Coordinates of C-alpha atoms in Angstrom, one line a residue:
Y300 CA 155.9 70.5 71.8
V301 CA 154.7 67.4 73.7
A302 CA 157.6 65.4 72.2
L303 CA 160.1 68.1 73.2
L304 CA 158.8 68.2 76.7
A305 CA 159.1 64.4 76.9
R306 CA 162.8 64.7 76.1
S307 CA 163.5 67.6 78.4
G308 CA 164.3 65.7 81.6
I309 CA 160.9 66.1 83.3
P310 CA 160.4 63.2 85.7
P311 CA 158.4 60.4 84.0
A312 CA 155.9 60.2 86.9
V313 CA 155.2 64.0 86.6
R314 CA 154.8 63.7 82.9
A315 CA 152.5 60.7 83.2
D316 CA 150.3 62.6 85.7
Y317 CA 149.9 65.5 83.3
M318 CA 149.3 63.2 80.4
A319 CA 146.6 61.4 82.3
E320 CA 145.0 64.7 83.3
C321 CA 145.1 66.0 79.7
R322 CA 143.6 62.7 78.4
L323 CA 140.7 63.0 80.8
R324 CA 140.1 66.6 79.6
F325 CA 140.3 65.5 76.0
E326 CA 137.8 62.6 76.5
R327 CA 135.3 64.9 78.4
Q328 CA 135.5 67.5 75.6
P329 CA 135.1 65.8 72.3
G330 CA 135.5 69.1 70.5
M331 CA 138.9 69.7 71.8
S332 CA 141.5 69.8 69.1
A333 CA 144.9 68.1 69.2
T334 CA 146.6 71.5 69.4
H335 CA 144.5 72.4 72.4
L336 CA 145.5 69.2 74.1
A337 CA 149.1 70.0 73.5
Q338 CA 148.6 73.5 75.0
V339 CA 146.9 72.0 78.1
L340 CA 149.9 69.7 78.6
A341 CA 152.3 72.5 78.1
H342 CA 150.6 74.8 80.6
G343 CA 150.2 72.0 83.1
T344 CA 153.9 71.1 82.9
A345 CA 154.9 74.7 83.0
D346 CA 153.0 75.7 86.1
Y347 CA 155.5 78.4 86.8
D348 CA 156.7 80.2 83.7
A349 CA 158.1 79.7 80.2
Q350 CA 161.6 79.4 81.5
S351 CA 160.6 76.5 83.7
A352 CA 159.0 74.6 80.8
L353 CA 162.2 74.9 78.8
S354 CA 164.7 74.6 81.5
G355 CA 165.5 70.9 81.1
A356 CA 165.4 69.1 84.4
Y357 CA 162.0 70.4 85.7
L358 CA 163.2 73.4 87.8
L359 CA 166.2 71.4 89.1
D360 CA 168.9 73.3 87.0
D361 CA 170.0 76.9 87.6
E362 CA 170.5 77.5 83.9
P363 CA 167.9 76.9 81.1
D364 CA 168.7 74.2 78.5
H365 CA 169.6 76.5 75.6
D366 CA 169.9 73.5 73.2
L367 CA 166.3 72.5 74.0
I368 CA 165.1 76.1 73.4
Q369 CA 166.9 76.2 70.0
S370 CA 165.5 72.9 69.0
F371 CA 162.0 74.1 69.9
V372 CA 162.4 77.4 68.0
A373 CA 163.8 75.6 65.0
Q374 CA 160.5 73.8 64.5
L375 CA 158.4 77.0 64.5
T376 CA 157.1 78.1 61.1
P377 CA 154.6 80.9 60.3
D378 CA 151.9 78.2 60.0
N379 CA 152.3 76.8 63.5
A380 CA 153.4 79.7 65.6
V381 CA 151.4 82.3 67.5
V382 CA 153.3 85.3 68.8
M383 CA 151.7 87.4 71.6
V384 CA 153.1 90.8 72.4
S385 CA 151.9 92.5 75.7
S386 CA 152.2 96.2 76.1
G387 CA 150.6 98.9 78.2
T388 CA 149.5 100.8 75.1
L389 CA 149.0 100.0 71.4
D390 CA 152.5 101.3 70.6
P391 CA 154.4 101.1 67.3
L392 CA 156.1 97.8 68.5
M393 CA 153.0 95.9 67.4
T394 CA 153.0 97.6 64.0
E395 CA 156.6 96.6 63.4
L396 CA 155.8 93.0 64.2
A397 CA 152.6 92.7 62.1
D398 CA 151.3 93.1 58.6
R399 CA 149.0 96.2 58.8
T400 CA 146.9 94.9 55.9
T401 CA 145.4 92.2 58.1
E402 CA 145.3 94.2 61.3
R403 CA 142.2 94.1 63.5
V404 CA 141.6 96.1 66.7
A405 CA 139.1 94.9 69.2
V406 CA 138.1 95.5 72.9
D407 CA 138.1 92.6 75.4
A408 CA 134.6 91.8 76.5
D409 CA 135.5 91.0 80.1
Y410 CA 138.1 93.6 81.0
G411 CA 137.5 96.3 78.5
F412 CA 141.1 96.8 77.3
A413 CA 141.9 97.2 73.6
Y414 CA 144.0 94.7 71.8
R415 CA 145.3 94.2 68.3
R416 CA 145.4 90.9 66.4
A417 CA 147.4 90.6 63.2
E418 CA 148.9 88.0 61.0
A419 CA 152.7 87.8 61.6
R420 CA 155.1 88.7 58.8
S421 CA 156.7 85.7 57.1
D422 CA 160.2 86.9 58.1
L423 CA 159.3 87.5 61.8
L424 CA 160.5 84.2 63.0
D425 CA 163.8 84.8 61.2
E426 CA 164.2 88.1 63.1
L427 CA 163.3 86.4 66.4
R428 CA 165.9 83.6 65.8
A429 CA 168.5 86.2 65.0
A430 CA 167.7 88.2 68.1
R431 CA 167.9 85.0 70.2
A432 CA 171.3 84.3 68.7
G433 CA 172.5 87.8 69.6
D434 CA 172.4 89.2 66.0
G435 CA 169.1 91.1 66.2
P436 CA 168.3 94.7 67.2
P437 CA 169.3 95.5 70.9
D438 CA 165.8 96.4 71.9
M439 CA 164.4 93.2 70.6
Q440 CA 167.2 91.2 72.3
A441 CA 166.4 92.9 75.6
A442 CA 162.6 92.2 75.2
L443 CA 163.3 88.5 74.5
C444 CA 165.6 87.9 77.5
L445 CA 164.6 85.2 79.8
P446 CA 163.9 86.3 83.4
A447 CA 166.7 86.1 86.0
P448 CA 167.0 82.9 87.9
N449 CA 164.4 82.6 90.7
E450 CA 166.0 81.8 94.0
Y451 CA 162.8 80.3 95.4
F452 CA 162.5 77.5 92.9
P453 CA 163.0 74.2 94.8
R454 CA 165.9 72.0 93.9
R455 CA 164.9 69.1 96.2
L456 CA 161.4 67.7 96.1
D457 CA 162.0 64.6 98.3
F458 CA 159.3 63.6 100.8
K459 CA 160.7 63.2 104.3
G460 CA 157.9 61.4 106.0
T461 CA 156.7 57.8 105.9
S462 CA 153.3 57.4 104.2
L463 CA 150.5 55.9 106.3
P464 CA 149.0 52.8 104.7
L465 CA 145.6 53.3 103.1
A466 CA 142.7 52.5 105.4
S467 CA 140.5 49.7 104.2
P468 CA 136.7 50.4 103.9
A469 CA 136.0 48.0 106.7
R470 CA 138.2 49.9 109.2
A471 CA 138.0 53.3 110.7
P472 CA 139.9 56.0 108.8
L473 CA 143.5 56.5 110.0
V474 CA 143.9 59.7 112.1
P475 CA 147.0 61.7 111.3
P476 CA 149.2 62.5 114.2
A477 CA 148.7 65.7 116.1
P478 CA 151.5 68.3 116.4
R479 CA 153.6 67.9 119.5
Q480 CA 155.7 70.4 121.4
L481 CA 159.4 70.4 121.0
S482 CA 161.8 71.6 123.7
L483 CA 164.0 74.6 122.9
P484 CA 166.9 76.1 124.8
S485 CA 165.0 79.4 124.9
R486 CA 161.9 77.6 126.2
H487 CA 159.7 79.4 123.6
P488 CA 156.8 77.1 122.5
L489 CA 157.4 75.2 119.2
Y490 CA 155.0 72.7 117.8
H491 CA 155.9 70.3 115.1
C492 CA 154.2 67.6 113.0
L493 CA 155.8 65.7 110.2
D494 CA 153.2 65.0 107.4
T495 CA 152.5 61.3 106.8
G496 CA 149.4 61.5 104.8
F497 CA 149.8 63.7 101.7
D498 CA 153.2 62.7 100.4
D499 CA 153.9 66.3 99.3
P500 CA 157.2 68.2 99.8
V501 CA 155.3 71.1 101.2
V502 CA 155.6 72.7 104.6
H503 CA 153.3 75.1 106.5
L504 CA 154.5 77.5 109.1
R505 CA 152.2 79.5 111.4
L506 CA 153.9 82.1 113.6
L507 CA 152.1 84.2 116.2
L508 CA 154.1 87.0 117.8
R509 CA 152.2 88.0 120.8
S510 CA 152.3 91.5 122.4
P511 CA 149.7 93.9 123.8
V512 CA 151.0 96.8 121.8
V513 CA 149.4 95.5 118.6
Y514 CA 145.8 95.8 119.8
A515 CA 146.1 98.1 122.8
T516 CA 144.0 100.9 121.3
P517 CA 142.0 101.4 118.1
R518 CA 144.9 103.6 116.8
S519 CA 147.5 100.9 117.4
A520 CA 145.2 98.4 115.6
V521 CA 145.0 100.7 112.6
L522 CA 148.8 101.4 112.6
T523 CA 149.4 97.6 112.7
S524 CA 147.1 97.1 109.8
L525 CA 148.8 99.8 107.8
L526 CA 152.2 98.3 108.6
C527 CA 151.1 94.9 107.3
L528 CA 149.7 96.5 104.1
L529 CA 152.9 98.5 103.6
I530 CA 155.0 95.3 103.9
D531 CA 152.8 93.5 101.4
D532 CA 153.2 96.4 99.0
A533 CA 157.0 96.6 99.5
L534 CA 157.4 92.8 99.0
V535 CA 155.2 92.5 95.9
D536 CA 158.1 91.4 93.7
V537 CA 159.2 88.9 96.3
A538 CA 155.7 87.6 96.6
Y539 CA 155.4 87.2 92.8
Q540 CA 158.7 85.3 92.5
A541 CA 157.7 83.1 95.5
E542 CA 154.3 82.4 94.0
L543 CA 156.0 81.3 90.7
A544 CA 158.0 78.9 92.7
G545 CA 155.1 77.4 94.7
L546 CA 155.6 79.5 97.9
S547 CA 153.3 82.0 99.6
Y548 CA 153.1 84.0 102.7
N549 CA 150.8 86.3 104.6
V550 CA 151.4 89.0 107.2
G551 CA 148.5 89.9 109.4
Y552 CA 147.4 90.6 113.0
T553 CA 144.9 89.6 115.6
H554 CA 144.1 91.0 119.0
E555 CA 147.0 88.9 120.4
G556 CA 149.7 90.1 118.1
L557 CA 151.2 89.7 114.6
T558 CA 150.6 86.6 112.5
L559 CA 152.8 85.2 109.8
D560 CA 151.8 82.3 107.6
F561 CA 154.1 80.5 105.2
S562 CA 153.2 77.7 102.8
G563 CA 154.9 75.9 99.9
Y564 CA 157.8 73.7 98.9
D565 CA 160.1 73.3 101.9
D566 CA 163.4 73.4 100.0
R567 CA 163.6 77.2 99.7
M568 CA 161.2 78.1 102.5
P569 CA 163.9 79.3 104.9
S570 CA 165.0 82.0 102.3
L571 CA 161.5 83.4 102.2
V572 CA 161.1 83.4 106.0
R573 CA 164.4 85.3 106.3
V574 CA 163.3 88.0 103.8
V575 CA 159.8 88.5 105.4
L576 CA 161.1 88.6 108.9
A577 CA 163.9 91.1 108.0
S578 CA 161.4 93.3 106.1
L579 CA 159.0 93.3 109.1
R580 CA 161.5 95.1 111.3
D581 CA 163.1 97.4 108.7
P582 CA 161.9 101.0 108.8
L583 CA 163.1 101.6 105.2
V584 CA 160.5 99.1 104.0
V585 CA 157.6 101.2 105.2
R586 CA 159.1 104.6 104.3
D587 CA 157.2 105.0 101.1
G588 CA 154.8 108.0 101.0
A589 CA 153.2 106.9 97.7
A590 CA 152.6 103.4 99.0
F591 CA 151.1 104.8 102.3
T592 CA 148.7 106.9 100.3
R593 CA 147.5 103.9 98.4
V594 CA 147.1 101.5 101.4
H595 CA 145.7 104.2 103.7
D596 CA 143.0 105.1 101.1
G597 CA 142.1 101.5 100.7
L598 CA 141.9 100.9 104.4
V599 CA 139.7 103.9 104.9
R600 CA 137.4 102.9 102.1
R601 CA 137.1 99.4 103.5
L602 CA 136.2 100.6 106.9
A603 CA 133.8 103.2 105.5
S604 CA 132.0 100.5 103.5
Y605 CA 130.5 99.4 106.8
A606 CA 127.8 102.0 106.2
T607 CA 126.7 100.2 103.0
S608 CA 127.0 96.7 104.4
S609 CA 124.1 94.2 104.1
S610 CA 121.8 93.9 107.1
H611 CA 123.0 90.3 107.9
A612 CA 126.7 91.5 107.9
V613 CA 125.8 94.2 110.3
A614 CA 123.9 91.7 112.5
K615 CA 126.8 89.3 112.6
A616 CA 129.3 92.1 113.5
G617 CA 126.9 93.3 116.2
A618 CA 126.7 89.9 117.7
D619 CA 130.5 89.6 117.7
S620 CA 130.9 92.9 119.4
A621 CA 128.1 92.2 122.0
L622 CA 129.5 88.8 123.0
T623 CA 133.2 89.6 123.1
D624 CA 135.5 92.1 124.6
L625 CA 138.6 93.7 123.0
L626 CA 136.8 94.0 119.7
Y627 CA 137.0 97.4 117.9
T628 CA 134.2 98.0 115.5
S629 CA 134.6 99.4 112.0
P630 CA 133.3 102.9 112.9
V631 CA 135.8 103.1 115.8
K632 CA 138.6 102.0 113.6
L633 CA 137.6 104.4 110.8
A634 CA 137.9 107.3 113.2
A635 CA 141.3 106.2 114.2
A636 CA 142.4 105.6 110.6
L637 CA 141.3 109.2 109.6
D638 CA 143.6 110.5 112.4
V639 CA 146.6 108.8 110.8
T640 CA 147.8 111.2 108.1
N641 CA 151.4 110.3 107.1
V642 CA 153.8 107.4 106.8
E643 CA 156.1 108.8 109.5
E644 CA 153.4 107.8 112.1
V645 CA 153.6 104.2 111.0
E646 CA 157.4 104.3 111.0
R647 CA 157.5 105.7 114.6
F648 CA 155.0 103.1 115.7
L649 CA 157.3 100.4 114.3
T650 CA 160.5 101.8 115.8
D651 CA 159.2 103.2 119.1
D652 CA 156.5 100.7 120.0
L653 CA 156.8 97.4 118.2
L654 CA 160.6 97.0 118.1
E655 CA 160.9 98.2 121.7
A656 CA 158.4 95.6 123.0
R657 CA 159.3 92.1 124.0
W658 CA 157.3 89.5 122.1
S659 CA 156.2 86.0 123.0
P660 CA 156.4 83.7 120.0
L661 CA 154.3 80.6 119.2
L662 CA 155.4 78.6 116.2
L663 CA 153.8 75.7 114.4
V664 CA 155.7 73.8 111.7
H665 CA 153.7 71.2 109.9
G666 CA 154.3 69.2 106.8
N667 CA 157.6 68.2 105.1
A668 CA 160.0 69.2 107.8
T669 CA 161.9 67.2 110.3
E670 CA 162.3 68.1 114.0
A671 CA 165.8 69.5 113.3
E672 CA 164.4 71.7 110.6
A673 CA 161.6 72.9 112.8
R674 CA 164.2 74.0 115.4
Q675 CA 166.0 75.8 112.6
Y676 CA 162.9 77.8 111.8
A677 CA 162.5 78.6 115.5
A678 CA 166.1 79.9 115.4
L679 CA 165.4 82.1 112.5
V680 CA 162.5 83.7 114.4
E681 CA 164.6 84.1 117.6
G682 CA 167.4 85.7 115.7
A683 CA 165.2 88.2 113.8
W684 CA 162.7 89.5 116.3
P685 CA 162.9 91.0 119.8
L686 CA 161.6 88.2 122.0
C687 CA 160.9 88.1 125.7
D688 CA 162.6 85.7 128.1
P689 CA 160.0 83.1 129.1
T690 CA 161.9 82.4 132.4
V691 CA 161.4 86.0 133.6
P692 CA 158.0 86.8 135.1
V693 CA 156.0 89.4 133.2
T694 CA 155.9 92.7 135.2
S695 CA 154.4 94.9 132.6
S696 CA 151.2 96.7 133.4
A697 CA 149.8 95.8 130.0
P698 CA 149.7 91.9 129.9
C699 CA 149.1 90.1 126.6
Q700 CA 145.5 90.6 125.6
V701 CA 143.2 87.6 125.6
R702 CA 139.9 88.0 123.8
R703 CA 137.2 86.6 126.0
G704 CA 133.6 85.6 125.2
V705 CA 130.7 86.7 127.4
V706 CA 129.7 83.7 129.4
L707 CA 126.0 83.9 130.3
T708 CA 124.4 82.3 133.3
A709 CA 121.4 80.0 133.0
G710 CA 118.3 82.0 132.0
E711 CA 120.3 85.2 131.2
R712 CA 119.2 87.0 128.1
V713 CA 121.1 89.6 126.1
V714 CA 119.3 91.6 123.4
R715 CA 121.1 94.0 121.1
R716 CA 119.1 96.1 118.6
Q717 CA 120.7 98.4 116.1
R718 CA 119.4 100.5 113.3
H719 CA 120.9 99.5 110.0
P720 CA 123.3 102.2 108.7
N721 CA 122.5 101.6 105.0
P722 CA 119.2 103.4 104.1
S723 CA 119.0 101.6 100.8
D724 CA 118.7 98.2 102.5
T725 CA 115.1 97.7 103.7
N726 CA 115.6 94.2 105.1
S727 CA 115.4 93.3 108.8
T728 CA 117.9 90.7 110.1
V729 CA 117.8 88.8 113.4
E730 CA 120.5 86.5 114.6
V731 CA 119.4 84.4 117.6
L732 CA 122.3 82.8 119.5
F733 CA 121.9 80.1 122.2
Q734 CA 125.0 79.7 124.3
V735 CA 126.1 76.1 124.6
G736 CA 129.4 76.2 126.5
Q737 CA 132.9 77.5 126.7
D738 CA 136.2 75.8 125.6
L739 CA 134.3 72.8 124.2
S740 CA 136.4 69.8 123.2
P741 CA 135.9 68.2 119.7
E742 CA 133.9 65.4 121.4
E743 CA 131.6 68.0 123.0
L744 CA 131.2 70.0 119.7
A745 CA 130.2 66.9 117.8
P746 CA 126.6 66.6 119.2
L747 CA 126.2 70.4 118.5
A748 CA 127.3 69.9 114.9
V749 CA 124.8 67.0 114.5
F750 CA 122.0 69.2 116.0
A751 CA 122.9 72.1 113.7
R752 CA 122.9 69.9 110.6
H753 CA 119.3 68.8 111.4
A754 CA 118.3 72.3 112.4
D755 CA 119.4 73.9 109.1
K756 CA 116.9 71.9 107.1
F757 CA 114.2 72.2 109.8
F758 CA 114.4 76.0 110.1
F759 CA 114.7 76.5 106.3
Q760 CA 111.5 74.5 105.9
Q761 CA 109.6 76.2 108.7
L762 CA 110.7 79.8 108.5
R763 CA 111.2 80.2 104.7
T764 CA 108.8 77.7 103.2
V765 CA 105.9 77.3 105.7
R766 CA 105.9 80.7 107.4
Q767 CA 107.5 82.6 104.6
L768 CA 109.3 85.0 106.9
G769 CA 112.6 85.4 105.1
Y770 CA 114.4 84.8 101.9
I771 CA 117.7 83.9 103.7
V772 CA 117.5 81.4 106.6
W773 CA 120.7 80.0 108.1
A774 CA 121.0 77.6 111.1
G775 CA 124.2 76.2 112.4
Y776 CA 126.7 76.9 115.2
R777 CA 129.4 79.5 115.8
V778 CA 132.4 79.7 118.1
I779 CA 133.0 83.3 119.2
A780 CA 136.1 83.8 121.4
R781 CA 136.1 80.2 122.5
V782 CA 132.4 80.2 123.4
A783 CA 130.1 78.0 121.3
Y784 CA 126.6 79.0 120.2
F785 CA 123.8 77.5 118.3
R786 CA 122.7 80.2 115.9
V787 CA 119.7 81.0 113.6
L788 CA 119.9 83.9 111.2
V789 CA 116.9 85.2 109.2
V790 CA 116.9 88.1 106.7
S791 CA 113.4 89.2 105.9
T792 CA 111.5 92.0 104.1
A793 CA 108.2 90.7 105.5
A794 CA 108.7 91.0 109.3
G795 CA 110.5 93.1 111.8
C796 CA 113.1 92.0 114.3
A797 CA 110.6 91.5 117.2
R798 CA 108.5 89.1 115.2
L799 CA 111.5 87.3 113.8
E800 CA 112.9 86.7 117.2
R801 CA 109.6 85.4 118.5
E802 CA 109.2 83.0 115.5
V803 CA 112.8 81.7 115.8
T804 CA 112.4 81.0 119.5
E805 CA 109.1 79.1 118.8
C806 CA 110.8 77.1 116.1
V807 CA 113.7 76.1 118.4
A808 CA 111.2 74.7 120.9
E809 CA 109.5 72.8 118.0
Q810 CA 112.7 71.4 116.8
R811 CA 113.7 70.2 120.3
A812 CA 110.4 68.4 120.6
A813 CA 110.8 66.9 117.1
L814 CA 114.3 65.6 118.0
A815 CA 113.1 64.2 121.3
A816 CA 110.4 62.2 119.5
L817 CA 112.8 60.5 117.2
T818 CA 113.5 56.8 117.7
P819 CA 117.2 55.7 117.9
A820 CA 117.0 54.4 114.4
E821 CA 115.6 57.6 113.0
F822 CA 118.2 59.7 114.9
A823 CA 121.0 57.5 113.4
Q824 CA 119.8 58.5 109.9
L825 CA 120.4 62.2 110.6

């Protein structure tokens, strides 16, 4: 098999990389057999599917190399072939392909499904060859058909950027360029950055479609969530084909609007973007009652699981809701989700609210894409979704929502106490947050990160080891709605929240004193 792959047109550099990887695995695992090594190479080279491994020019041809397949099959014998048949049940097909005298039925230890292992009949390979040549039974020919061509497989894998030179150890590491804004006739914001560091033919797209209708009420937030889930369900075949070809996408939402993320080889990315954008505005895509029942039940169960959450998860959610506005909690969303009873409500929300709104787009194109291609992606978005005119002032009474963090004045103290909803969790959790500032730059966040790194070890030693207050002790920093906090979280079965809060506050003062006493040389070692 290795020799066949070497002659199949796979680029030498790719084959060399896989061979080097397999050799490392072989050296690190002395017990690995030569057959296992060949299988590792085969799986590594055929990252996508069996058709790809046997298609000749490494995914660059539309049609598989049938001569290569035949030469591969010709070398199979009952002694070197393993035939795997996958079926939803243990049906007669397996009996027809196996010798019942050596049959063994077992149950998989991990997943619990039954499977049957048998020695293949000596004439099985002859039957498979006949079926492949078109002379076998029709049902076997259909079962052995190769999948249809995958339109998302890349045909061009060239790198469009110029690689940055490697930084020498004596010099500071090279900083990749930041995305910059490109001008568009529509004046919608578009940011672009051509990758110069990874040398991969991969592009990443981040699209934010902003509108207040997405998160205006708990009901609209739930309907938006159901819409995203229904689109994922409807596009499962597209997602599978795209994943085989090295592409992926995600449709979600935030308080500002809908989010669409795309990642993968750039050659066929426009095709995937078109399909997802078209599905997003097509009422027929979400008009599936059975799919609605599935995704609605899953959403309700996820929201209801808040009642059985761990104490530290509840504490984190409580801090988020106390320190930000425009944040609907799980119990509030659960009540809204239970009020949505059929798929027609989601369809009306799409047609009457989402498609009637005017959206403000924000697009980032990063990776293996030129400026011209970034503008082409922007044109795809502008042609597929109802967008606002950025030159016309917004007169709507519902401006685009902006989640804001609560900014405390010096000396102000906010305390939120909440009884844990899970009666089986007897732990107490306290999260103490010290507000540092709002909209901090990376240069301003750096000292906070250094402080948090030292604090994590200090608080773990003091609260967990010395004072033995909690079995979980975290210290670090969080940014909630653009407001930065230094945080300490303790989960304890030995102390209540009042004592934990007091102990944490005392430790913060001790750590500040310990840091102030450090010499410059000692501080540099942190």
